[in-house]
mmCIF file of C-alpha atoms and ligand atoms in Angstrom:
data_model
loop_
_atom_site.group_PDB
_atom_site.id
_atom_site.type_symbol
_atom_site.label_atom_id
_atom_site.label_comp_id
_atom_site.label_asym_id
_atom_site.label_seq_id
_atom_site.Cartn_x
_atom_site.Cartn_y
_atom_site.Cartn_z
ATOM 1 C CA MET A 1 84.916 30.752 102.461
ATOM 2 C CA ALA A 2 87.263 30.558 99.477
ATOM 3 C CA LYS A 3 89.637 33.471 99.134
ATOM 4 C CA PRO A 4 88.474 36.178 96.739
ATOM 5 C CA ARG A 5 90.382 36.183 93.449
ATOM 6 C CA VAL A 6 92.456 39.205 92.483
ATOM 7 C CA PHE A 7 93.885 39.573 88.986
ATOM 8 C CA VAL A 8 97.022 41.724 88.933
ATOM 9 C CA THR A 9 97.842 43.019 85.459
ATOM 10 C CA ARG A 10 101.647 43.144 85.967
ATOM 11 C CA GLU A 11 104.316 41.993 88.390
ATOM 12 C CA LEU A 12 104.892 44.578 91.127
ATOM 13 C CA PRO A 13 108.152 45.308 92.978
ATOM 14 C CA GLY A 14 108.569 44.456 96.664
ATOM 15 C CA ASP A 15 106.623 41.897 98.675
ATOM 16 C CA ALA A 16 103.246 43.646 98.769
ATOM 17 C CA LEU A 17 101.577 40.890 96.755
ATOM 18 C CA LYS A 18 102.745 38.311 99.301
ATOM 19 C CA ARG A 19 100.818 40.268 101.909
ATOM 20 C CA VAL A 20 97.784 40.372 99.618
ATOM 21 C CA GLY A 21 98.128 36.591 99.229
ATOM 22 C CA GLU A 22 97.223 36.096 102.889
ATOM 23 C CA TYR A 23 93.699 37.271 102.041
ATOM 24 C CA TYR A 24 93.304 36.799 98.296
ATOM 25 C CA ASP A 25 93.992 34.206 95.671
ATOM 26 C CA VAL A 26 96.496 36.284 93.676
ATOM 27 C CA VAL A 27 96.802 35.756 89.915
ATOM 28 C CA VAL A 28 99.550 37.816 88.292
ATOM 29 C CA TRP A 29 99.920 38.545 84.569
ATOM 30 C CA ASP A 30 103.656 37.907 84.349
ATOM 31 C CA LYS A 31 104.348 39.231 80.841
ATOM 32 C CA TYR A 32 106.121 42.554 80.239
ATOM 33 C CA GLN A 33 103.379 43.779 77.897
ATOM 34 C CA ALA A 34 99.908 44.640 79.156
ATOM 35 C CA PRO A 35 97.189 42.008 78.758
ATOM 36 C CA SER A 36 94.946 42.758 75.791
ATOM 37 C CA TYR A 37 91.552 44.276 76.501
ATOM 38 C CA GLU A 38 89.987 40.887 75.685
ATOM 39 C CA LYS A 39 92.279 39.102 78.148
ATOM 40 C CA LEU A 40 91.557 41.668 80.858
ATOM 41 C CA LEU A 41 87.838 41.273 80.225
ATOM 42 C CA GLU A 42 88.123 37.489 80.469
ATOM 43 C CA GLU A 43 90.068 37.729 83.752
ATOM 44 C CA ALA A 44 87.828 40.441 85.222
ATOM 45 C CA LYS A 45 84.768 38.257 84.651
ATOM 46 C CA ARG A 46 86.346 35.622 86.923
ATOM 47 C CA SER A 47 87.719 38.019 89.533
ATOM 48 C CA ASP A 48 86.517 39.734 92.702
ATOM 49 C CA ALA A 49 89.283 42.327 92.533
ATOM 50 C CA LEU A 50 91.640 43.807 89.965
ATOM 51 C CA VAL A 51 94.983 45.538 90.308
ATOM 52 C CA THR A 52 95.321 47.763 87.263
ATOM 53 C CA LEU A 53 97.849 50.076 85.637
ATOM 54 C CA LEU A 54 97.177 53.206 83.626
ATOM 55 C CA THR A 55 97.692 51.129 80.466
ATOM 56 C CA ASP A 56 94.661 48.948 81.284
ATOM 57 C CA ARG A 57 91.375 50.177 79.858
ATOM 58 C CA VAL A 58 88.683 49.610 82.459
ATOM 59 C CA ASP A 59 85.569 50.832 80.700
ATOM 60 C CA CYS A 60 81.893 50.422 81.517
ATOM 61 C CA ASN A 61 81.598 47.353 79.324
ATOM 62 C CA LEU A 62 84.299 45.625 81.375
ATOM 63 C CA ILE A 63 82.731 46.649 84.683
ATOM 64 C CA GLU A 64 79.236 45.599 83.603
ATOM 65 C CA SER A 65 80.546 42.264 82.274
ATOM 66 C CA SER A 66 82.191 41.443 85.620
ATOM 67 C CA PRO A 67 79.420 40.815 88.171
ATOM 68 C CA ARG A 68 81.849 39.480 90.815
ATOM 69 C CA LEU A 69 84.066 42.550 90.685
ATOM 70 C CA ARG A 70 84.056 44.590 93.916
ATOM 71 C CA ILE A 71 87.299 46.563 93.896
ATOM 72 C CA ILE A 72 89.752 47.957 91.360
ATOM 73 C CA ALA A 73 93.045 48.932 92.993
ATOM 74 C CA GLN A 74 94.882 51.175 90.548
ATOM 75 C CA TYR A 75 98.696 51.190 90.761
ATOM 76 C CA ALA A 76 98.944 54.929 89.956
ATOM 77 C CA VAL A 77 97.604 58.220 91.242
ATOM 78 C CA GLY A 78 95.904 59.040 87.915
ATOM 79 C CA TYR A 79 92.863 56.937 87.039
ATOM 80 C CA ASP A 80 91.768 58.345 83.685
ATOM 81 C CA ASN A 81 91.808 54.787 82.272
ATOM 82 C CA ILE A 82 88.904 53.787 84.544
ATOM 83 C CA ASP A 83 85.244 54.716 84.089
ATOM 84 C CA ILE A 84 84.748 55.958 87.657
ATOM 85 C CA GLY A 85 81.067 56.907 87.244
ATOM 86 C CA CYS A 86 80.235 53.438 85.973
ATOM 87 C CA ALA A 87 82.216 51.763 88.778
ATOM 88 C CA THR A 88 80.355 53.816 91.394
ATOM 89 C CA ARG A 89 76.949 53.020 89.912
ATOM 90 C CA HIS A 90 77.785 49.309 90.089
ATOM 91 C CA GLY A 91 79.142 49.497 93.634
ATOM 92 C CA VAL A 92 82.731 48.831 92.557
ATOM 93 C CA TYR A 93 85.355 50.495 94.767
ATOM 94 C CA VAL A 94 88.242 52.229 92.974
ATOM 95 C CA THR A 95 91.453 53.075 94.807
ATOM 96 C CA ASN A 96 94.655 54.804 93.656
ATOM 97 C CA THR A 97 98.139 55.527 95.058
ATOM 98 C CA PRO A 98 98.322 59.256 95.853
ATOM 99 C CA GLY A 99 101.056 60.872 97.918
ATOM 100 C CA VAL A 100 103.667 58.106 97.812
ATOM 101 C CA LEU A 101 104.796 59.125 94.310
ATOM 102 C CA THR A 102 104.690 62.894 94.795
ATOM 103 C CA GLU A 103 108.370 63.468 95.573
ATOM 104 C CA ALA A 104 109.690 61.128 92.875
ATOM 105 C CA THR A 105 107.517 62.792 90.236
ATOM 106 C CA ALA A 106 108.533 66.277 91.398
ATOM 107 C CA ASP A 107 112.192 65.193 91.192
ATOM 108 C CA LEU A 108 111.701 63.938 87.637
ATOM 109 C CA THR A 109 109.960 67.191 86.738
ATOM 110 C CA TRP A 110 112.973 69.119 87.982
ATOM 111 C CA ALA A 111 115.346 66.788 86.165
ATOM 112 C CA LEU A 112 113.430 67.608 82.982
ATOM 113 C CA ILE A 113 113.305 71.354 83.655
ATOM 114 C CA LEU A 114 117.075 71.460 84.094
ATOM 115 C CA ALA A 115 117.758 69.061 81.231
ATOM 116 C CA ALA A 116 115.665 71.177 78.851
ATOM 117 C CA ALA A 117 117.019 74.534 80.065
ATOM 118 C CA ARG A 118 120.677 73.428 80.019
ATOM 119 C CA ARG A 119 120.433 71.158 76.955
ATOM 120 C CA ILE A 120 121.794 68.200 78.898
ATOM 121 C CA VAL A 121 120.654 65.441 76.538
ATOM 122 C CA GLU A 122 121.740 67.358 73.447
ATOM 123 C CA ALA A 123 125.112 68.055 75.090
ATOM 124 C CA ASP A 124 125.524 64.374 75.937
ATOM 125 C CA ARG A 125 124.859 63.485 72.277
ATOM 126 C CA PHE A 126 127.352 66.179 71.220
ATOM 127 C CA VAL A 127 130.106 64.505 73.255
ATOM 128 C CA ARG A 128 129.311 60.891 72.346
ATOM 129 C CA SER A 129 128.845 61.509 68.624
ATOM 130 C CA GLY A 130 132.318 63.026 68.316
ATOM 131 C CA GLU A 131 130.883 66.449 67.320
ATOM 132 C CA TRP A 132 132.643 68.088 70.281
ATOM 133 C CA TYR A 133 135.932 66.463 69.303
ATOM 134 C CA LYS A 134 135.450 67.637 65.707
ATOM 135 C CA THR A 135 135.214 71.276 66.809
ATOM 136 C CA GLY A 136 138.837 71.030 67.910
ATOM 137 C CA THR A 137 138.258 73.160 70.973
ATOM 138 C CA GLY A 138 137.447 72.139 74.518
ATOM 139 C CA TRP A 139 135.622 75.307 75.496
ATOM 140 C CA HIS A 140 134.023 78.150 73.571
ATOM 141 C CA PRO A 141 132.087 81.168 74.904
ATOM 142 C CA THR A 142 129.020 80.288 72.816
ATOM 143 C CA MET A 143 129.133 76.501 72.880
ATOM 144 C CA MET A 144 125.835 74.853 73.971
ATOM 145 C CA LEU A 145 124.356 77.902 75.612
ATOM 146 C CA GLY A 146 121.127 77.300 77.452
ATOM 147 C CA ILE A 147 118.695 79.207 79.597
ATOM 148 C CA GLU A 148 119.403 80.222 83.178
ATOM 149 C CA VAL A 149 116.803 78.850 85.613
ATOM 150 C CA ASN A 150 117.810 80.868 88.651
ATOM 151 C CA GLY A 151 115.565 83.871 89.245
ATOM 152 C CA LYS A 152 113.122 83.052 86.433
ATOM 153 C CA THR A 153 109.333 82.714 86.602
ATOM 154 C CA LEU A 154 107.920 79.205 86.953
ATOM 155 C CA GLY A 155 104.269 78.662 85.987
ATOM 156 C CA ILE A 156 102.638 75.635 87.606
ATOM 157 C CA ILE A 157 99.357 74.420 86.118
ATOM 158 C CA GLY A 158 97.648 72.226 88.732
ATOM 159 C CA MET A 159 98.809 73.038 92.261
ATOM 160 C CA GLY A 160 97.972 69.708 93.898
ATOM 161 C CA ARG A 161 100.403 67.348 95.615
ATOM 162 C CA ILE A 162 102.965 67.195 92.794
ATOM 163 C CA GLY A 163 102.556 70.843 91.759
ATOM 164 C CA ARG A 164 103.306 71.932 95.325
ATOM 165 C CA ALA A 165 106.310 69.606 95.592
ATOM 166 C CA VAL A 166 107.644 71.163 92.379
ATOM 167 C CA ALA A 167 107.067 74.627 93.862
ATOM 168 C CA ARG A 168 108.972 73.731 97.041
ATOM 169 C CA ARG A 169 111.988 72.724 94.963
ATOM 170 C CA ALA A 170 111.784 75.978 92.962
ATOM 171 C CA LYS A 171 112.602 77.945 96.104
ATOM 172 C CA GLY A 172 116.184 76.726 95.846
ATOM 173 C CA PHE A 173 116.376 78.403 92.442
ATOM 174 C CA ASN A 174 115.060 81.758 93.702
ATOM 175 C CA MET A 175 112.165 81.598 91.295
ATOM 176 C CA ARG A 176 109.023 83.632 91.127
ATOM 177 C CA ILE A 177 106.182 81.112 91.173
ATOM 178 C CA LEU A 178 102.820 81.579 89.494
ATOM 179 C CA TYR A 179 100.191 78.890 89.703
ATOM 180 C CA TYR A 180 96.838 78.148 88.149
ATOM 181 C CA ASP A 181 94.378 75.637 89.550
ATOM 182 C CA VAL A 182 90.613 75.221 89.705
ATOM 183 C CA ARG A 183 90.980 75.797 93.421
ATOM 184 C CA ARG A 184 93.014 78.563 95.057
ATOM 185 C CA LEU A 185 95.328 77.696 97.916
ATOM 186 C CA SER A 186 94.771 79.386 101.264
ATOM 187 C CA GLU A 187 96.719 82.573 101.913
ATOM 188 C CA ASP A 188 98.947 80.681 104.333
ATOM 189 C CA GLU A 189 99.703 77.966 101.785
ATOM 190 C CA GLU A 190 100.480 80.580 99.137
ATOM 191 C CA LYS A 191 102.812 82.342 101.538
ATOM 192 C CA GLU A 192 104.552 79.141 102.557
ATOM 193 C CA LEU A 193 105.203 78.155 98.949
ATOM 194 C CA GLY A 194 105.910 81.715 97.839
ATOM 195 C CA ALA A 195 103.392 81.174 95.047
ATOM 196 C CA GLU A 196 101.016 83.677 93.469
ATOM 197 C CA TYR A 197 97.707 82.653 91.875
ATOM 198 C CA ALA A 198 97.312 83.755 88.254
ATOM 199 C CA PRO A 199 94.600 83.124 85.682
ATOM 200 C CA LEU A 200 95.898 80.679 83.047
ATOM 201 C CA GLU A 201 96.385 83.342 80.362
ATOM 202 C CA ARG A 202 98.558 85.503 82.621
ATOM 203 C CA LEU A 203 100.530 82.494 83.820
ATOM 204 C CA LEU A 204 101.275 81.532 80.215
ATOM 205 C CA ALA A 205 102.218 85.075 79.211
ATOM 206 C CA GLU A 206 104.581 85.648 82.147
ATOM 207 C CA SER A 207 106.272 82.291 82.806
ATOM 208 C CA ASP A 208 109.702 81.327 81.496
ATOM 209 C CA ILE A 209 109.005 77.695 82.340
ATOM 210 C CA VAL A 210 105.511 76.181 82.388
ATOM 211 C CA THR A 211 104.981 72.798 84.028
ATOM 212 C CA ILE A 212 101.742 70.786 84.010
ATOM 213 C CA HIS A 213 100.425 68.835 87.015
ATOM 214 C CA THR A 214 96.667 68.450 86.545
ATOM 215 C CA PRO A 215 94.908 65.120 86.146
ATOM 216 C CA LEU A 216 93.590 64.212 82.697
ATOM 217 C CA THR A 217 89.886 65.051 82.699
ATOM 218 C CA PRO A 218 87.438 66.230 80.023
ATOM 219 C CA GLU A 219 88.361 69.794 81.135
ATOM 220 C CA THR A 220 92.141 69.348 80.908
ATOM 221 C CA GLU A 221 92.222 67.262 77.713
ATOM 222 C CA GLY A 222 93.791 69.567 75.108
ATOM 223 C CA LEU A 223 94.203 72.344 77.689
ATOM 224 C CA MET A 224 97.543 73.257 76.107
ATOM 225 C CA ASN A 225 96.169 73.649 72.593
ATOM 226 C CA ARG A 226 97.711 75.664 69.752
ATOM 227 C CA GLU A 227 96.219 78.926 71.001
ATOM 228 C CA ARG A 228 97.489 78.502 74.582
ATOM 229 C CA ILE A 229 100.936 77.339 73.446
ATOM 230 C CA ARG A 230 101.050 80.578 71.392
ATOM 231 C CA MET A 231 100.167 82.531 74.554
ATOM 232 C CA MET A 232 103.404 81.335 76.153
ATOM 233 C CA LYS A 233 106.318 83.726 76.244
ATOM 234 C CA LYS A 234 108.661 83.556 73.266
ATOM 235 C CA GLY A 235 111.666 81.454 74.275
ATOM 236 C CA ALA A 236 109.833 79.709 77.114
ATOM 237 C CA ILE A 237 110.045 76.023 78.056
ATOM 238 C CA LEU A 238 107.081 73.644 78.407
ATOM 239 C CA VAL A 239 107.332 70.593 80.666
ATOM 240 C CA ASN A 240 104.672 67.894 80.952
ATOM 241 C CA THR A 241 104.847 65.066 83.476
ATOM 242 C CA ALA A 242 101.053 64.843 83.935
ATOM 243 C CA ARG A 243 99.272 63.166 81.003
ATOM 244 C CA GLY A 244 100.043 63.327 77.288
ATOM 245 C CA ARG A 245 96.582 64.252 76.089
ATOM 246 C CA ILE A 246 96.704 67.552 78.003
ATOM 247 C CA VAL A 247 99.099 68.956 75.361
ATOM 248 C CA ASP A 248 98.455 69.191 71.609
ATOM 249 C CA LEU A 249 101.672 67.505 70.475
ATOM 250 C CA ASP A 250 101.419 68.673 66.842
ATOM 251 C CA ALA A 251 101.006 72.279 67.963
ATOM 252 C CA LEU A 252 103.960 71.862 70.313
ATOM 253 C CA VAL A 253 106.158 70.526 67.492
ATOM 254 C CA GLU A 254 105.206 73.574 65.374
ATOM 255 C CA ALA A 255 105.987 76.033 68.184
ATOM 256 C CA LEU A 256 109.370 74.377 68.789
ATOM 257 C CA LYS A 257 110.275 74.290 65.094
ATOM 258 C CA GLU A 258 109.387 77.935 64.646
ATOM 259 C CA GLY A 259 111.428 78.910 67.695
ATOM 260 C CA HIS A 260 108.419 80.260 69.558
ATOM 261 C CA LEU A 261 109.380 77.917 72.396
ATOM 262 C CA ALA A 262 113.035 77.358 73.266
ATOM 263 C CA ALA A 263 112.553 73.799 74.454
ATOM 264 C CA ALA A 264 110.186 71.216 75.858
ATOM 265 C CA ALA A 265 110.483 68.180 78.076
ATOM 266 C CA LEU A 266 107.888 65.447 78.092
ATOM 267 C CA ASP A 267 107.455 62.337 80.196
ATOM 268 C CA VAL A 268 103.973 61.569 78.879
ATOM 269 C CA PHE A 269 102.460 61.296 75.395
ATOM 270 C CA PRO A 270 99.037 60.964 73.766
ATOM 271 C CA GLN A 271 100.144 57.546 72.523
ATOM 272 C CA GLU A 272 102.393 55.424 74.734
ATOM 273 C CA PRO A 273 104.813 54.032 73.807
ATOM 274 C CA LEU A 274 105.578 57.001 71.522
ATOM 275 C CA PRO A 275 106.228 55.805 67.949
ATOM 276 C CA PRO A 276 109.926 56.473 67.215
ATOM 277 C CA ASP A 277 109.096 58.192 63.907
ATOM 278 C CA HIS A 278 106.949 60.851 65.560
ATOM 279 C CA PRO A 279 108.095 64.349 64.452
ATOM 280 C CA ILE A 280 108.826 65.348 68.073
ATOM 281 C CA THR A 281 111.654 62.771 68.181
ATOM 282 C CA LYS A 282 113.451 64.646 65.382
ATOM 283 C CA LEU A 283 113.845 67.853 67.394
ATOM 284 C CA ASP A 284 117.060 68.552 69.305
ATOM 285 C CA ASN A 285 115.444 71.004 71.708
ATOM 286 C CA VAL A 286 113.202 68.376 73.295
ATOM 287 C CA VAL A 287 113.894 65.955 76.133
ATOM 288 C CA LEU A 288 111.764 62.816 76.083
ATOM 289 C CA THR A 289 111.400 60.210 78.822
ATOM 290 C CA PRO A 290 109.163 57.089 78.769
ATOM 291 C CA HIS A 291 106.592 57.897 81.490
ATOM 292 C CA ILE A 292 109.025 57.418 84.388
ATOM 293 C CA GLY A 293 107.703 60.075 86.791
ATOM 294 C CA SER A 294 107.318 57.632 89.686
ATOM 295 C CA ALA A 295 110.034 55.237 88.550
ATOM 296 C CA THR A 296 112.260 54.794 91.596
ATOM 297 C CA TRP A 297 112.591 51.518 93.490
ATOM 298 C CA GLU A 298 111.430 53.217 96.668
ATOM 299 C CA THR A 299 108.328 54.826 95.170
ATOM 300 C CA ARG A 300 107.206 51.885 93.064
ATOM 301 C CA THR A 301 107.507 49.681 96.168
ATOM 302 C CA LYS A 302 105.475 52.143 98.244
ATOM 303 C CA MET A 303 102.834 52.229 95.501
ATOM 304 C CA ALA A 304 102.577 48.422 95.673
ATOM 305 C CA ASP A 305 102.303 48.626 99.479
ATOM 306 C CA LEU A 306 99.432 51.099 99.158
ATOM 307 C CA VAL A 307 97.675 48.837 96.666
ATOM 308 C CA ALA A 308 98.005 46.021 99.226
ATOM 309 C CA ASP A 309 96.737 48.251 102.066
ATOM 310 C CA ASN A 310 93.675 49.134 99.995
ATOM 311 C CA LEU A 311 92.892 45.529 99.072
ATOM 312 C CA ILE A 312 93.380 44.260 102.620
ATOM 313 C CA ALA A 313 91.286 47.031 104.199
ATOM 314 C CA PHE A 314 88.509 46.266 101.726
ATOM 315 C CA TYR A 315 88.735 42.553 102.505
ATOM 316 C CA LYS A 316 88.323 43.368 106.214
ATOM 317 C CA GLY A 317 85.168 45.354 105.467
ATOM 318 C CA GLU A 318 86.889 48.715 105.977
ATOM 319 C CA VAL A 319 86.789 51.711 103.648
ATOM 320 C CA PRO A 320 90.137 51.539 101.780
ATOM 321 C CA PRO A 321 92.566 54.315 102.784
ATOM 322 C CA THR A 322 92.826 55.916 99.339
ATOM 323 C CA LEU A 323 89.377 55.425 97.903
ATOM 324 C CA VAL A 324 88.728 57.473 94.744
ATOM 325 C CA ASN A 325 84.952 57.142 94.381
ATOM 326 C CA LYS A 326 83.894 58.010 97.925
ATOM 327 C CA GLU A 327 80.158 57.930 97.036
ATOM 328 C CA VAL A 328 80.414 54.177 96.347
ATOM 329 C CA VAL A 329 80.004 53.486 100.090
ATOM 330 C CA LYS A 330 76.354 54.526 99.681
ATOM 331 C CA VAL A 331 75.901 51.913 96.956
ATOM 332 C CA ARG A 332 77.621 48.971 98.646
ATOM 333 C CA LYS A 333 79.468 48.315 101.898
ATOM 334 C CA PRO A 334 83.160 47.420 101.600
ATOM 335 C CA GLY A 335 84.039 43.730 101.801
ATOM 336 C CA PHE A 336 83.051 40.491 100.122
ATOM 337 C CA SER A 337 80.287 39.269 102.447
HETATM 338 P P1 NAP B 401 96.386 66.149 92.740
HETATM 339 O O1 NAP B 401 96.977 66.285 94.101
HETATM 340 O O2 NAP B 401 94.961 65.763 92.599
HETATM 341 O O3 NAP B 401 96.669 67.508 91.949
HETATM 342 C C1 NAP B 401 96.055 67.884 90.768
HETATM 343 C C2 NAP B 401 95.613 69.325 90.889
HETATM 344 O O4 NAP B 401 95.075 69.754 89.617
HETATM 345 C C3 NAP B 401 94.516 69.513 91.943
HETATM 346 O O5 NAP B 401 94.779 70.641 92.720
HETATM 347 C C4 NAP B 401 93.275 69.666 91.075
HETATM 348 O O6 NAP B 401 92.254 70.402 91.720
HETATM 349 C C5 NAP B 401 93.848 70.428 89.896
HETATM 350 N N1 NAP B 401 92.961 70.434 88.734
HETATM 351 C C6 NAP B 401 92.003 69.529 88.389
HETATM 352 N N2 NAP B 401 91.380 69.924 87.267
HETATM 353 C C7 NAP B 401 91.971 71.082 86.890
HETATM 354 C C8 NAP B 401 91.752 71.983 85.819
HETATM 355 N N3 NAP B 401 90.798 71.749 84.900
HETATM 356 N N4 NAP B 401 92.512 73.091 85.737
HETATM 357 C C9 NAP B 401 93.442 73.361 86.689
HETATM 358 N N5 NAP B 401 93.691 72.559 87.729
HETATM 359 C C10 NAP B 401 92.974 71.426 87.831
HETATM 360 O O7 NAP B 401 97.208 65.061 91.904
HETATM 361 P P2 NAP B 401 98.785 64.770 91.951
HETATM 362 O O8 NAP B 401 99.051 63.662 92.885
HETATM 363 O O9 NAP B 401 99.511 66.059 92.092
HETATM 364 O O10 NAP B 401 98.979 64.197 90.458
HETATM 365 C C11 NAP B 401 98.673 64.992 89.334
HETATM 366 C C12 NAP B 401 98.683 64.184 88.062
HETATM 367 O O11 NAP B 401 100.028 63.858 87.727
HETATM 368 C C13 NAP B 401 97.985 62.820 88.166
HETATM 369 O O12 NAP B 401 96.602 62.917 87.944
HETATM 370 C C14 NAP B 401 98.679 62.003 87.090
HETATM 371 O O13 NAP B 401 97.938 62.033 85.896
HETATM 372 C C15 NAP B 401 100.016 62.707 86.899
HETATM 373 N N6 NAP B 401 101.153 61.854 87.323
HETATM 374 C C16 NAP B 401 102.075 61.492 86.393
HETATM 375 C C17 NAP B 401 103.158 60.727 86.776
HETATM 376 C C18 NAP B 401 104.203 60.301 85.789
HETATM 377 O O14 NAP B 401 104.702 59.195 85.900
HETATM 378 N N7 NAP B 401 104.566 61.125 84.843
HETATM 379 C C19 NAP B 401 103.314 60.314 88.110
HETATM 380 C C20 NAP B 401 102.350 60.722 89.035
HETATM 381 C C21 NAP B 401 101.270 61.499 88.626
HETATM 382 P P3 NAP B 401 91.073 69.533 92.474
HETATM 383 O O15 NAP B 401 91.763 68.782 93.563
HETATM 384 O O16 NAP B 401 90.146 70.586 92.974
HETATM 385 O O17 NAP B 401 90.482 68.640 91.441
#
């Protein structure tokens, strides 16, 4: 039997694809930019498997136009770019890369919390631009004052893998932790993390720093709208390393301009890449990073390894280890036979 064909929409770090090559005929899109939707459609039609990124739109049209397609291995934990319901109906397995990117994303979240609270990026610009030199003084009691993190209240929206990893790190800063999630943790888990459940409105009203860790779903899209941003404490900080469309960016810009919020830090945006003329880029009290939550060599390599594990398990007729649409097994058995 000829090897099944897998189309990989970008080069991946490490040697995971070599491993995949023992079972699949691997075709890699080797350009830096994502393939167009039309190109992806053309490749999907000829493929038995796809390796996708969050920038690849895998809609029902694409799935229905690709009768050979059996598995979509997403190189990310989030899969809001894929029509999961449609994939399941057509017996197409969808896998993701949970867990392996949790710590890296929690680290980035903390880097952003501290950068926003202590004005790190603004301070760096102050030094480089010569503004510090122009002041003629090396140290002043009110130069670049920020917000103390130690002992403050941290509000975590979405207490899953990453939310909990962020909470664990907050212990080192002696923080009070409030969390909101659709599901409450067990009493033991709450105790271990030192976290208290709060309805969203109370979390927003009481937190000095609010950080978002939910997936993007119809329920979370626009969750942080104008009204909820207004519910946040005056002088608070908003951090988003989840998905851009969870926050109303225009409302956030307004709240920052008016001084309702002290600062914000964003790794994700409704449109990526963020156009450089977007009003948010003009604000000094905002830290912006280009969707780099999982961007360490170690994590991106582990993500590729997990993609390979999923593809190889599927090839062998096994249920892939991190299957998203678990009900698909009732529609079709794993494997290509
Ligand atoms: P996770 O373990 O599934 O955690 C998400 C949590 O949010 C779960 O507890 C989930 O509850 C909860 N949730 C779902 N809908 C909600 C709602 N409407 N309101 C409140 N809570 C809700 O996922 P994770 O691994 O922590 O990742 C979280 C998200 O981070 C991913 O989906 C991805 O979009 C984003 N991410 C971004 C980067 C980056 O590069 N910036 C990197 C990694 C991940 P249930 O389990 O009950 O649904």
